[in-house]
Structure formats: structure tokens, C-alpha cells
Amino acid sequence: MRFCTSCVTPDTRPDLRFDDEGVCDACRSYQKKHGQHADSVDWNAKGKEFEALIASRRPSDPLKYDCVIPVSGGKDSHLTLYYATQVYDLNPLCVCFEPTLPTEIGRANLANISKLGVDVLHFKRDPITYEKMIIEGFKRVGDMEWANHMGIWSIPVHVAINFDIPLILWGESPQMEYGGAETVSEMNRRVFNEDWLNDYGCLNGLRPQDLVSENTGITLRDVKMYVYPSKEAVAQWGGMGVFMGYYVKWNTEENLDIIEKMGFRRRRGRIEVSYTDHEKLDCLSMNLHDYLKYLKYGYGRATDSASIQVRNGTISREEAVRLVDRYDGSYPKECVEVFCEHFGMPRAEFDQICDGFTNKALFVRDGGELVRDVDGSLVLKERIRDARRNPVADWVLEPVS
Ligand SMILES: [Zn+2]
């Protein structure tokens, strides 16, 4: 495993590349976004591009919505709404697909969206099918948030097609925020569509249709809203989805005061899988998704947060290393217990499924068995911690063992 020489992101992150100086794509795209690179983004031109886009798509009929904005109530929903309504005077229909295990602060932030003077359509899903999908996603691809991602990505598109709304505004492409931007084509950074979804939507190659069987008791009828609309339906609609983060200088840390003025609230105390209080607040299960990411790739939410802060210049790389050492990968006991209780799954079964998706080469073992501290946490190998502390640019590929 190697680490970026600038931030603390490792090369196990899917779609991430490093250049000759050992700097990752995400750091380079940050420099381009913030005028620190020879090839920096011209935000004036991007703003004009966005104005032209909405001018060409805005319905002349005042009885129609201008755009769909998928919302969860999180920081990105607030920031997208800020740009859409306060900067560009758009009239959106917000679409909410509720989190798996909503938190109190998440519900409050979602309720705040409605106070901003916009219509919000809440998709009240069939919980029986949804919960089966959650368990299948966890067992098949090691991601209990797979079904949620499927809903978040597909349902706003169904709504846009059915209400004949020509534009969907997504927040920032996760590729831009967390890395991978250089490997994504210009088109994919701007446009959200089925191809983007398959490549970067965290679906792990699993489709809702794949769950249909007598064994699961899931029928095609049950998953219709999770199946992305057909190419024919999309072509007939003629609309498009775009990432707002392509057109405006998206920086949640810098923009926290804007969204707090809108009524967005941080939580009291940090989230269980990291040290921050302003992201991933709305769902406990999302924290488990981040924990599984740690088991698969050796890095978790604290790495993401610390890397963003290093790029923003609010912490040093040394501090980032300390934060990641302290917070990444500790066993998220509260989230696990809530999940197990909600889904009626014994903790031993939960851990066993996690073990099946754990990259055992990354963790200390004793006689083949993963070593687990008394709090349930696995032990990341010292050589990996060392590689994080002392990243090198001229890396010679050698397998982790
Ligand atoms: Zn980096």
C-alpha cells in the first residue's frame, strides 16, 4: 500500500492514481479548483456555462419545476440548494430518499430543507423489500448501503422523467471530492447518467434485478423504482443530470458558514467512524459503509476527512496522520448494535460477514486468524502505518503480504 505524499489517501482507493511526485489525483484536482495549478479551472467561464445550461433548459411554463434536487438533508443538499435557489434563482422539486437508519440530527436537517421555501417530495419506500435489499447488499458485496445508493441515484431520475423536469442537479461528484477526477473523462465529471452510475456509483457490479429470486422473495415488481430508467425512457425525456460541483467552486469546509446560516446543524460530538461533526450525520448505516470500506481498502472516513482538510490547509499532513491513526478503523460499536438490533442479526453473524470482505493482507493475524482488540477493532499492520507516515514518490511496486 502506498500513500499520497501530499494528503493521506492510499492507492487502494478505487480509481485513484498518483503522478511522478507521488501526489494523488484528488490533490491535483483540488489545486486546479483553487487556482494553485498551471491548468486551473476558470470559475467565471464555468459559471457562464451553467447559466447557459439553465437558460436553455428552464421551462417557460411557470407551472413547471426548473429542476430536481436530490436531498438527504446533509451538507451537500444544503449547498446545492443554496446555489440553485439563492445564486441561480431556480425553482426546484427536491426529492428525498430517506436514510436506512436515520439519526435525530439527520431528521432535523432534513426538516430544515422544507423551511427553505422549496417543495420536497418524500419517497416513502416499501420497508419490507428495502430491508431485504439491505441485507442482500451487505452479504453479496459487503455494502449495507448499496440499496440506499440505488434509491438515491435512481429515484430522482424516475421523478424527473415522470414530472417532465428537464434538469437534475446533483451536488459534487464523489470522484471530485475524494479522488479519481483525473481518471474520469470530462463528460463524466459533468454529467450524471447510467454510465456514470455503473462506473462510479458504488454499486459493486450488483443490480437490483440481480436480487430477484424465489430465495430472496424479491420480485422485479418490488424493485422497479431502484432500477435505473431505461435508455429509451431517458432518451424520450431528453433531460440531463449534472454535478453542481463541476460549475461552482465546491468546498464544504469553506462553505460551512453559508449552510449553517441556512439552518444546517452539526451534531454534538464527532461521528463514530471519524473526528468530524458536519458530515455523514443523517444515517448510522452510512458509518458502517465507511467501516466496511476500511476493512476492504485499509482506509476509512477519517482518511477522507483529514485528506480534505490537508488540501484546504487547515491541518498539516503530520496532524492528518495522527487523526487517521486515532480514528480510522475503530470498531463502530454503537452503529453495529443499532444495525443488528434493527435487522435482527446476531453480532457474530455481522462480524463474520465483515470478515469475509476484509482484506486480510492489511491486518495483523495470528495463525491465520485476524487479531481483534478487546473493543472489536482490527489491527492495521505497522508497515502500512509506517508507509502512511513516510510516503515516498518513487515507489517500487511490491505486493502487500
Ligand atoms: Zn493526495
mmCIF file of C-alpha atoms in Angstrom, residues 69-87 92 94 105-118 120 169-172 244 248 250-252 255-266 278-279 281-282:
data_model
loop_
_atom_site.group_PDB
_atom_site.id
_atom_site.type_symbol
_atom_site.label_atom_id
_atom_site.label_comp_id
_atom_site.label_asym_id
_atom_site.label_seq_id
_atom_site.Cartn_x
_atom_site.Cartn_y
_atom_site.Cartn_z
ATOM 1 C CA ILE A 69 -32.560 18.305 -6.495
ATOM 2 C CA PRO A 70 -31.992 15.026 -4.637
ATOM 3 C CA VAL A 71 -31.745 15.826 -0.931
ATOM 4 C CA SER A 72 -30.830 13.909 2.197
ATOM 5 C CA GLY A 73 -30.614 16.946 4.462
ATOM 6 C CA GLY A 74 -26.824 16.708 4.587
ATOM 7 C CA LYS A 75 -24.225 19.368 3.865
ATOM 8 C CA ASP A 76 -24.272 18.749 0.122
ATOM 9 C CA SER A 77 -28.072 19.067 -0.136
ATOM 10 C CA HIS A 78 -27.902 22.411 1.633
ATOM 11 C CA LEU A 79 -25.093 23.702 -0.540
ATOM 12 C CA THR A 80 -26.773 22.585 -3.767
ATOM 13 C CA LEU A 81 -29.957 24.317 -2.659
ATOM 14 C CA TYR A 82 -28.016 27.439 -1.809
ATOM 15 C CA TYR A 83 -26.582 27.667 -5.315
ATOM 16 C CA ALA A 84 -29.814 26.652 -7.040
ATOM 17 C CA THR A 85 -32.199 28.949 -5.203
ATOM 18 C CA GLN A 86 -30.101 31.836 -3.889
ATOM 19 C CA VAL A 87 -27.491 32.221 -6.612
ATOM 20 C CA PRO A 92 -36.587 23.076 -7.716
ATOM 21 C CA CYS A 94 -36.426 18.337 -4.003
ATOM 22 C CA ILE A 105 -29.807 15.361 13.754
ATOM 23 C CA GLY A 106 -30.344 13.967 10.255
ATOM 24 C CA ARG A 107 -34.107 14.288 10.625
ATOM 25 C CA ALA A 108 -33.729 17.857 11.928
ATOM 26 C CA ASN A 109 -31.527 18.826 8.982
ATOM 27 C CA LEU A 110 -33.960 17.242 6.561
ATOM 28 C CA ALA A 111 -36.853 19.125 8.152
ATOM 29 C CA ASN A 112 -34.770 22.272 7.725
ATOM 30 C CA ILE A 113 -34.780 21.787 3.940
ATOM 31 C CA SER A 114 -38.548 22.309 3.931
ATOM 32 C CA LYS A 115 -38.130 25.550 5.862
ATOM 33 C CA LEU A 116 -36.090 26.970 2.996
ATOM 34 C CA GLY A 117 -39.179 27.533 0.903
ATOM 35 C CA VAL A 118 -38.953 24.614 -1.501
ATOM 36 C CA VAL A 120 -39.851 18.313 -1.050
ATOM 37 C CA LEU A 169 -28.808 18.950 -10.016
ATOM 38 C CA TRP A 170 -26.516 16.669 -8.030
ATOM 39 C CA GLY A 171 -24.039 18.046 -5.506
ATOM 40 C CA GLU A 172 -20.408 17.287 -6.050
ATOM 41 C CA MET A 244 -23.156 21.276 -9.402
ATOM 42 C CA VAL A 248 -19.042 26.139 -8.916
ATOM 43 C CA TRP A 250 -17.450 23.410 -4.222
ATOM 44 C CA ASN A 251 -15.829 23.407 -0.798
ATOM 45 C CA THR A 252 -17.971 22.305 2.113
ATOM 46 C CA ASN A 255 -18.928 26.975 2.899
ATOM 47 C CA LEU A 256 -19.996 25.638 6.304
ATOM 48 C CA ASP A 257 -20.951 29.130 7.467
ATOM 49 C CA ILE A 258 -23.254 29.562 4.451
ATOM 50 C CA ILE A 259 -25.146 26.354 5.132
ATOM 51 C CA GLU A 260 -25.224 26.964 8.896
ATOM 52 C CA LYS A 261 -26.883 30.312 8.196
ATOM 53 C CA MET A 262 -29.455 28.322 6.203
ATOM 54 C CA GLY A 263 -30.176 26.302 9.348
ATOM 55 C CA PHE A 264 -27.944 23.251 8.827
ATOM 56 C CA ARG A 265 -26.823 21.887 12.181
ATOM 57 C CA ARG A 266 -23.728 19.942 13.097
ATOM 58 C CA HIS A 278 -20.551 18.012 9.998
ATOM 59 C CA GLU A 279 -20.599 15.085 7.548
ATOM 60 C CA LEU A 281 -24.763 12.867 10.071
ATOM 61 C CA ASP A 282 -28.012 11.577 8.691
#
